[in-house]
Structure formats: C-alpha cells, structure tokens
Amino acid sequence: MNHETFMRLALRQAQQALTDQEFPVGAVIVAEGEPVATGRRVNSRNETANELDHAEIVALRDLLGRRPEIVRDTLTVYSTMEPCLMCYSTMLLNGIRNFVYAYEDAMGGGTNLQLMNLTPLYQTMAPEVRILPHILRRESLDLFKAFFTSPANNYWQGSLLSEYTLAQP
C-alpha cells in the first residue's frame, strides 16, 4: 500500500479546510487500496465552532452513510494530524484498527492511549491496532504553520499545539 499516495489525498482535504479558514485537518479512509470516504475539519471557527466535526468523524460519517456494510477491521484511516482521543476511540469502537498520520498532535493526540490499561472492551482491541506516524509530516506541518500564523484564524491560537507547531524547524 502506498501510504504517501493516500496521505496526499488527506492533505488535499486539509488544504481545502485551510482555504475555508478551518483547522487544516483532512482524513481519508481506505479499503483494499481504494479511498472509500473523505473528510475535513469543519466548524472550527466563529459561532459554529464545536469539537464534534473533526476530519476523521466527518470521514467516518461519510463512510457509514454510503457503505455501512463494509468490513471495518480492514480499513485504514489516513489523517494529516494524529487523531485526538475522541477520534481515535470512535474509530476503534467502529472496528477500525489501522491508522496512518502525518503530524503529531502534541496537545491532544490519542494514539498513545494505553489500551491494555483500560476496560476489557479496549484491551481486546490492543493487539490488533497498527499505527504509522509521520507520513508526509513536513507537508502537514506547513499547513498548520500557515494556519497558526494567519490573523484570520483564532482556533487554538496561543495553545500548546500552536506554540509547539510554530517552534518546529
């Protein structure tokens, strides 16, 4: 499987989010070497701001709306940012076990969650989970730097994530 090819698709989603002045996260869900769903962060600005419409959740809703019968444990989620705890656990609970991301979320990343230390439901998932970080990290980092340096964007400005991102070479 060509991880860079699918991450580039996720980066296109993230670029569109940035163009729309949204937080630049994009996601693509892949089945058997074919993209089957996409999503990008929405509602990260102004009066519609919420913490539900993350790119991975939008992509999962897209997938479940069009292909509810799909075998989920064979899917791979490509995300331009490490999935947060909400997105990661939602994907796990929906049967997804393969994660590829570009840029680490220094403030809210969820993939370091120690599943074996949680309840039995999550403990049974732990051996099946595969995580591959830093695919096209630089390209994703550049989008986040553009976002955090734009005065038009105020989402997570001044946060640990913003400071961490802007300090990256």
Short mmCIF file of N, CA, C and O in Angstrom, two decimals, residues 10-114:
data_model
loop_
_atom_site.label_atom_id
_atom_site.label_comp_id
_atom_site.label_asym_id
_atom_site.label_seq_id
_atom_site.Cartn_x
_atom_site.Cartn_y
_atom_site.Cartn_z
N ALA A 10 -5.46 13.03 1.77
CA ALA A 10 -5.84 13.65 3.04
C ALA A 10 -5.32 15.09 3.10
O ALA A 10 -6.02 15.99 3.58
N LEU A 11 -4.13 15.31 2.58
CA LEU A 11 -3.57 16.66 2.55
C LEU A 11 -4.42 17.59 1.68
O LEU A 11 -4.56 18.78 1.98
N ARG A 12 -5.00 17.06 0.61
CA ARG A 12 -5.90 17.88 -0.22
C ARG A 12 -7.12 18.31 0.58
O ARG A 12 -7.59 19.44 0.47
N GLN A 13 -7.64 17.40 1.38
CA GLN A 13 -8.77 17.73 2.24
C GLN A 13 -8.36 18.81 3.25
O GLN A 13 -9.11 19.76 3.52
N ALA A 14 -7.17 18.67 3.81
CA ALA A 14 -6.67 19.64 4.79
C ALA A 14 -6.46 21.00 4.13
O ALA A 14 -6.76 22.04 4.73
N GLN A 15 -5.94 21.00 2.92
CA GLN A 15 -5.74 22.26 2.20
C GLN A 15 -7.08 22.95 1.95
O GLN A 15 -7.19 24.17 2.09
N GLN A 16 -8.10 22.18 1.62
CA GLN A 16 -9.42 22.76 1.41
C GLN A 16 -9.95 23.34 2.71
O GLN A 16 -10.55 24.42 2.73
N ALA A 17 -9.72 22.65 3.82
CA ALA A 17 -10.14 23.19 5.12
C ALA A 17 -9.42 24.51 5.38
O ALA A 17 -10.06 25.50 5.79
N LEU A 18 -8.14 24.57 5.13
CA LEU A 18 -7.37 25.80 5.33
C LEU A 18 -7.90 26.92 4.43
O LEU A 18 -8.07 28.06 4.87
N THR A 19 -8.19 26.59 3.19
CA THR A 19 -8.77 27.57 2.26
C THR A 19 -10.08 28.12 2.80
O THR A 19 -10.38 29.31 2.64
N ASP A 20 -10.85 27.27 3.47
CA ASP A 20 -12.12 27.68 4.07
C ASP A 20 -11.94 28.31 5.45
O ASP A 20 -12.91 28.53 6.17
N GLN A 21 -10.69 28.57 5.82
CA GLN A 21 -10.31 29.13 7.13
C GLN A 21 -10.73 28.24 8.29
O GLN A 21 -11.09 28.69 9.37
N GLU A 22 -10.66 26.95 8.04
CA GLU A 22 -10.91 25.96 9.09
C GLU A 22 -9.56 25.35 9.49
O GLU A 22 -8.57 25.47 8.77
N PHE A 23 -9.55 24.68 10.62
CA PHE A 23 -8.36 23.99 11.10
C PHE A 23 -7.95 22.96 10.05
O PHE A 23 -8.78 22.14 9.65
N PRO A 24 -6.70 22.95 9.58
CA PRO A 24 -6.32 22.16 8.40
C PRO A 24 -6.06 20.68 8.65
O PRO A 24 -4.94 20.18 8.52
N VAL A 25 -7.11 19.97 9.00
CA VAL A 25 -7.00 18.53 9.14
C VAL A 25 -7.87 17.87 8.07
O VAL A 25 -9.02 18.25 7.88
N GLY A 26 -7.28 16.90 7.38
CA GLY A 26 -8.01 16.12 6.39
C GLY A 26 -7.85 14.65 6.69
O GLY A 26 -6.85 14.23 7.29
N ALA A 27 -8.83 13.87 6.29
CA ALA A 27 -8.79 12.42 6.52
C ALA A 27 -9.34 11.68 5.31
O ALA A 27 -10.23 12.17 4.62
N VAL A 28 -8.77 10.51 5.08
CA VAL A 28 -9.22 9.62 4.02
C VAL A 28 -9.28 8.22 4.61
O VAL A 28 -8.36 7.79 5.31
N ILE A 29 -10.35 7.51 4.34
CA ILE A 29 -10.48 6.11 4.76
C ILE A 29 -10.31 5.25 3.52
O ILE A 29 -10.94 5.50 2.49
N VAL A 30 -9.44 4.25 3.64
CA VAL A 30 -9.06 3.40 2.51
C VAL A 30 -9.44 1.95 2.79
O VAL A 30 -9.23 1.45 3.89
N ALA A 31 -10.02 1.31 1.76
CA ALA A 31 -10.36 -0.12 1.82
C ALA A 31 -9.77 -0.79 0.59
O ALA A 31 -10.01 -0.35 -0.54
N GLU A 32 -9.00 -1.83 0.82
CA GLU A 32 -8.43 -2.62 -0.28
C GLU A 32 -7.76 -1.75 -1.34
O GLU A 32 -7.96 -1.94 -2.53
N GLY A 33 -6.98 -0.79 -0.89
CA GLY A 33 -6.23 0.05 -1.81
C GLY A 33 -7.02 1.12 -2.53
O GLY A 33 -6.51 1.76 -3.45
N GLU A 34 -8.25 1.37 -2.09
CA GLU A 34 -9.10 2.39 -2.72
C GLU A 34 -9.67 3.32 -1.65
O GLU A 34 -10.18 2.84 -0.62
N PRO A 35 -9.63 4.62 -1.89
CA PRO A 35 -10.28 5.53 -0.95
C PRO A 35 -11.80 5.35 -0.99
O PRO A 35 -12.38 5.28 -2.08
N VAL A 36 -12.42 5.21 0.17
CA VAL A 36 -13.86 4.98 0.23
C VAL A 36 -14.60 6.09 0.97
O VAL A 36 -15.83 6.13 0.95
N ALA A 37 -13.87 7.00 1.62
CA ALA A 37 -14.50 8.12 2.32
C ALA A 37 -13.46 9.19 2.58
O ALA A 37 -12.27 8.90 2.73
N THR A 38 -13.93 10.43 2.64
CA THR A 38 -13.06 11.55 2.94
C THR A 38 -13.74 12.48 3.94
O THR A 38 -14.96 12.45 4.09
N GLY A 39 -12.93 13.28 4.57
CA GLY A 39 -13.47 14.29 5.48
C GLY A 39 -12.44 15.35 5.75
O GLY A 39 -11.23 15.12 5.59
N ARG A 40 -12.90 16.52 6.12
CA ARG A 40 -12.02 17.60 6.54
C ARG A 40 -12.66 18.31 7.71
O ARG A 40 -13.88 18.25 7.89
N ARG A 41 -11.86 18.96 8.50
CA ARG A 41 -12.35 19.66 9.69
C ARG A 41 -13.30 20.77 9.26
O ARG A 41 -13.01 21.54 8.36
N VAL A 42 -14.44 20.81 9.91
CA VAL A 42 -15.40 21.89 9.71
C VAL A 42 -15.85 22.40 11.08
O VAL A 42 -15.64 21.74 12.10
N ASN A 43 -16.41 23.58 11.08
CA ASN A 43 -16.93 24.20 12.30
C ASN A 43 -15.88 24.38 13.39
O ASN A 43 -16.12 24.12 14.56
N SER A 44 -14.71 24.85 12.97
CA SER A 44 -13.66 25.16 13.94
C SER A 44 -13.53 26.67 14.13
O SER A 44 -12.60 27.12 14.80
N ARG A 45 -14.43 27.43 13.55
CA ARG A 45 -14.32 28.89 13.68
C ARG A 45 -15.70 29.51 13.92
O ARG A 45 -16.72 28.86 13.72
N ASN A 46 -15.69 30.72 14.33
CA ASN A 46 -16.85 31.58 14.58
C ASN A 46 -17.95 30.93 15.41
O ASN A 46 -17.69 30.03 16.21
N GLU A 47 -19.18 31.37 15.21
CA GLU A 47 -20.28 30.93 16.08
C GLU A 47 -20.66 29.47 15.91
O GLU A 47 -21.40 28.93 16.72
N THR A 48 -20.17 28.78 14.88
CA THR A 48 -20.49 27.36 14.71
C THR A 48 -19.43 26.44 15.31
O THR A 48 -19.52 25.23 15.18
N ALA A 49 -18.43 27.03 15.95
CA ALA A 49 -17.32 26.23 16.48
C ALA A 49 -17.81 25.14 17.43
O ALA A 49 -18.63 25.37 18.30
N ASN A 50 -17.29 23.93 17.20
CA ASN A 50 -17.58 22.82 18.09
C ASN A 50 -16.43 21.82 18.01
O ASN A 50 -15.57 21.92 17.15
N GLU A 51 -16.44 20.88 18.88
CA GLU A 51 -15.40 19.85 18.89
C GLU A 51 -15.94 18.49 18.45
O GLU A 51 -15.42 17.46 18.84
N LEU A 52 -16.95 18.51 17.61
CA LEU A 52 -17.50 17.26 17.09
C LEU A 52 -17.12 17.01 15.64
O LEU A 52 -17.00 15.86 15.23
N ASP A 53 -16.96 18.05 14.87
CA ASP A 53 -16.79 17.91 13.42
C ASP A 53 -15.32 17.81 13.01
O ASP A 53 -14.84 18.55 12.15
N HIS A 54 -14.63 16.87 13.62
CA HIS A 54 -13.24 16.61 13.26
C HIS A 54 -13.20 15.84 11.94
O HIS A 54 -14.15 15.13 11.59
N ALA A 55 -12.10 15.94 11.23
CA ALA A 55 -11.98 15.33 9.90
C ALA A 55 -12.26 13.83 9.93
O ALA A 55 -12.95 13.30 9.04
N GLU A 56 -11.74 13.14 10.93
CA GLU A 56 -11.93 11.69 11.00
C GLU A 56 -13.39 11.32 11.22
O GLU A 56 -13.89 10.35 10.64
N ILE A 57 -14.08 12.09 12.04
CA ILE A 57 -15.50 11.84 12.31
C ILE A 57 -16.33 12.13 11.06
O ILE A 57 -17.24 11.36 10.71
N VAL A 58 -15.99 13.22 10.36
CA VAL A 58 -16.69 13.55 9.11
C VAL A 58 -16.48 12.42 8.09
O VAL A 58 -17.42 12.00 7.42
N ALA A 59 -15.25 11.92 7.99
CA ALA A 59 -14.97 10.82 7.06
C ALA A 59 -15.72 9.55 7.46
O ALA A 59 -16.27 8.84 6.61
N LEU A 60 -15.77 9.25 8.75
CA LEU A 60 -16.48 8.06 9.22
C LEU A 60 -17.98 8.18 8.92
O LEU A 60 -18.60 7.21 8.47
N ARG A 61 -18.54 9.35 9.14
CA ARG A 61 -19.96 9.55 8.81
C ARG A 61 -20.19 9.36 7.30
O ARG A 61 -21.20 8.77 6.89
N ASP A 62 -19.26 9.86 6.49
CA ASP A 62 -19.35 9.69 5.04
C ASP A 62 -19.35 8.20 4.69
O ASP A 62 -20.19 7.72 3.93
N LEU A 63 -18.42 7.46 5.29
CA LEU A 63 -18.31 6.03 5.03
C LEU A 63 -19.58 5.29 5.45
O LEU A 63 -20.14 4.52 4.67
N LEU A 64 -20.03 5.52 6.67
CA LEU A 64 -21.18 4.78 7.19
C LEU A 64 -22.47 5.16 6.46
O LEU A 64 -23.38 4.33 6.36
N GLY A 65 -22.53 6.36 5.92
CA GLY A 65 -23.69 6.77 5.16
C GLY A 65 -23.78 6.12 3.79
O GLY A 65 -24.86 5.87 3.27
N ARG A 66 -22.61 5.82 3.22
CA ARG A 66 -22.59 5.24 1.87
C ARG A 66 -22.28 3.76 1.84
O ARG A 66 -22.72 3.05 0.95
N ARG A 67 -21.50 3.28 2.81
CA ARG A 67 -21.06 1.88 2.79
C ARG A 67 -21.17 1.24 4.17
O ARG A 67 -20.18 0.79 4.74
N PRO A 68 -22.37 1.19 4.75
CA PRO A 68 -22.49 0.66 6.12
C PRO A 68 -22.09 -0.80 6.25
O PRO A 68 -21.75 -1.25 7.34
N GLU A 69 -22.10 -1.54 5.15
CA GLU A 69 -21.79 -2.97 5.19
C GLU A 69 -20.30 -3.28 5.14
O GLU A 69 -19.90 -4.43 5.32
N ILE A 70 -19.47 -2.28 4.93
CA ILE A 70 -18.04 -2.51 4.71
C ILE A 70 -17.39 -3.18 5.92
O ILE A 70 -17.75 -2.90 7.07
N VAL A 71 -16.46 -4.08 5.65
CA VAL A 71 -15.71 -4.76 6.72
C VAL A 71 -14.71 -3.75 7.27
O VAL A 71 -13.76 -3.36 6.59
N ARG A 72 -14.91 -3.34 8.48
CA ARG A 72 -14.17 -2.20 9.03
C ARG A 72 -12.77 -2.53 9.54
O ARG A 72 -11.91 -1.65 9.57
N ASP A 73 -12.54 -3.76 9.96
CA ASP A 73 -11.21 -4.03 10.51
C ASP A 73 -10.12 -4.10 9.44
O ASP A 73 -8.95 -4.20 9.75
N THR A 74 -10.52 -4.01 8.18
CA THR A 74 -9.54 -3.97 7.09
C THR A 74 -9.26 -2.54 6.62
O THR A 74 -8.41 -2.33 5.77
N LEU A 75 -9.99 -1.58 7.16
CA LEU A 75 -9.84 -0.18 6.74
C LEU A 75 -8.60 0.46 7.34
O LEU A 75 -8.15 0.07 8.42
N THR A 76 -8.10 1.47 6.64
CA THR A 76 -7.02 2.29 7.15
C THR A 76 -7.46 3.74 7.09
O THR A 76 -7.98 4.19 6.07
N VAL A 77 -7.26 4.46 8.18
CA VAL A 77 -7.56 5.89 8.24
C VAL A 77 -6.25 6.65 8.08
O VAL A 77 -5.28 6.41 8.81
N TYR A 78 -6.24 7.55 7.11
CA TYR A 78 -5.11 8.46 6.89
C TYR A 78 -5.55 9.84 7.35
O TYR A 78 -6.57 10.35 6.90
N SER A 79 -4.78 10.43 8.24
CA SER A 79 -5.12 11.74 8.77
C SER A 79 -3.89 12.63 8.76
O SER A 79 -2.79 12.17 9.07
N THR A 80 -4.09 13.90 8.44
CA THR A 80 -2.96 14.82 8.40
C THR A 80 -2.48 15.20 9.79
O THR A 80 -1.40 15.75 9.93
N MET A 81 -3.27 14.92 10.79
CA MET A 81 -2.85 15.12 12.18
C MET A 81 -3.22 13.87 12.97
O MET A 81 -4.24 13.24 12.70
N GLU A 82 -2.37 13.54 13.91
CA GLU A 82 -2.66 12.41 14.78
C GLU A 82 -4.07 12.53 15.33
O GLU A 82 -4.46 13.59 15.83
N PRO A 83 -4.86 11.47 15.23
CA PRO A 83 -6.23 11.55 15.75
C PRO A 83 -6.23 11.87 17.25
O PRO A 83 -5.42 11.34 18.02
N CYS A 84 -7.16 12.73 17.63
CA CYS A 84 -7.32 13.05 19.05
C CYS A 84 -7.94 11.84 19.75
O CYS A 84 -8.34 10.87 19.12
N LEU A 85 -8.05 11.94 21.04
CA LEU A 85 -8.61 10.84 21.83
C LEU A 85 -10.04 10.51 21.39
O LEU A 85 -10.39 9.33 21.25
N MET A 86 -10.85 11.53 21.11
CA MET A 86 -12.23 11.29 20.67
C MET A 86 -12.24 10.53 19.34
O MET A 86 -12.95 9.53 19.20
N CYS A 87 -11.48 11.01 18.37
CA CYS A 87 -11.49 10.38 17.04
C CYS A 87 -10.90 8.98 17.09
O CYS A 87 -11.44 8.05 16.48
N TYR A 88 -9.81 8.83 17.80
CA TYR A 88 -9.15 7.53 17.91
C TYR A 88 -10.09 6.50 18.53
O TYR A 88 -10.30 5.41 17.98
N SER A 89 -10.70 6.84 19.65
CA SER A 89 -11.58 5.87 20.31
C SER A 89 -12.84 5.62 19.49
O SER A 89 -13.33 4.49 19.45
N THR A 90 -13.35 6.64 18.80
CA THR A 90 -14.52 6.44 17.94
C THR A 90 -14.20 5.48 16.81
O THR A 90 -15.00 4.59 16.49
N MET A 91 -13.04 5.65 16.21
CA MET A 91 -12.64 4.74 15.13
C MET A 91 -12.49 3.31 15.68
O MET A 91 -12.95 2.35 15.05
N LEU A 92 -11.85 3.18 16.83
CA LEU A 92 -11.69 1.86 17.43
C LEU A 92 -13.04 1.20 17.69
O LEU A 92 -13.25 0.03 17.35
N LEU A 93 -13.96 1.95 18.28
CA LEU A 93 -15.28 1.40 18.60
C LEU A 93 -16.08 1.05 17.35
O LEU A 93 -16.99 0.23 17.40
N ASN A 94 -15.71 1.64 16.22
CA ASN A 94 -16.36 1.33 14.94
C ASN A 94 -15.60 0.28 14.16
O ASN A 94 -15.88 0.05 12.98
N GLY A 95 -14.62 -0.37 14.78
CA GLY A 95 -13.95 -1.51 14.18
C GLY A 95 -12.69 -1.21 13.39
O GLY A 95 -12.08 -2.12 12.85
N ILE A 96 -12.29 0.03 13.32
CA ILE A 96 -11.09 0.39 12.54
C ILE A 96 -9.86 0.17 13.41
O ILE A 96 -9.83 0.55 14.58
N ARG A 97 -8.84 -0.45 12.83
CA ARG A 97 -7.64 -0.81 13.58
C ARG A 97 -6.34 -0.27 12.98
O ARG A 97 -5.28 -0.45 13.55
N ASN A 98 -6.41 0.37 11.81
CA ASN A 98 -5.20 0.82 11.12
C ASN A 98 -5.21 2.34 10.97
O ASN A 98 -6.15 2.90 10.41
N PHE A 99 -4.15 2.97 11.47
CA PHE A 99 -4.07 4.43 11.50
C PHE A 99 -2.73 4.89 10.94
O PHE A 99 -1.68 4.39 11.34
N VAL A 100 -2.79 5.85 10.03
CA VAL A 100 -1.59 6.47 9.47
C VAL A 100 -1.79 7.97 9.62
O VAL A 100 -2.85 8.49 9.24
N TYR A 101 -0.82 8.65 10.20
CA TYR A 101 -0.97 10.10 10.32
C TYR A 101 0.31 10.82 9.94
O TYR A 101 1.39 10.22 9.91
N ALA A 102 0.16 12.12 9.67
CA ALA A 102 1.29 12.93 9.22
C ALA A 102 1.96 13.66 10.38
O ALA A 102 3.14 13.48 10.62
N TYR A 103 1.20 14.49 11.05
CA TYR A 103 1.77 15.38 12.07
C TYR A 103 1.24 15.00 13.44
O TYR A 103 0.03 14.80 13.62
N GLU A 104 2.14 14.92 14.40
CA GLU A 104 1.76 14.56 15.77
C GLU A 104 0.98 15.69 16.43
O GLU A 104 1.28 16.87 16.21
N ASP A 105 -0.01 15.33 17.20
CA ASP A 105 -0.79 16.31 17.96
C ASP A 105 -0.19 16.38 19.36
O ASP A 105 -0.53 15.58 20.23
N ALA A 106 0.71 17.34 19.56
CA ALA A 106 1.44 17.46 20.82
C ALA A 106 0.52 17.81 21.99
O ALA A 106 0.89 17.60 23.14
N MET A 107 -0.66 18.29 21.69
CA MET A 107 -1.57 18.72 22.75
C MET A 107 -2.67 17.70 23.04
O MET A 107 -3.04 17.51 24.18
N GLY A 108 -3.19 17.05 22.01
CA GLY A 108 -4.36 16.20 22.23
C GLY A 108 -4.35 14.88 21.51
O GLY A 108 -5.38 14.24 21.37
N GLY A 109 -3.18 14.45 21.03
CA GLY A 109 -3.11 13.19 20.30
C GLY A 109 -3.54 12.01 21.15
O GLY A 109 -3.21 11.93 22.33
N GLY A 110 -4.27 11.10 20.53
CA GLY A 110 -4.82 9.97 21.27
C GLY A 110 -4.17 8.64 21.01
O GLY A 110 -4.48 7.66 21.70
N THR A 111 -3.26 8.54 20.05
CA THR A 111 -2.76 7.22 19.67
C THR A 111 -1.79 6.61 20.69
O THR A 111 -1.45 5.44 20.56
N ASN A 112 -1.37 7.39 21.67
CA ASN A 112 -0.53 6.83 22.74
C ASN A 112 -1.36 6.27 23.89
O ASN A 112 -0.80 5.83 24.89
N LEU A 113 -2.66 6.28 23.73
CA LEU A 113 -3.55 5.74 24.75
C LEU A 113 -3.18 4.28 25.01
O LEU A 113 -3.11 3.47 24.08
N GLN A 114 -2.93 3.96 26.24
CA GLN A 114 -2.55 2.60 26.62
C GLN A 114 -3.80 1.74 26.76
O GLN A 114 -4.39 1.63 27.83
#
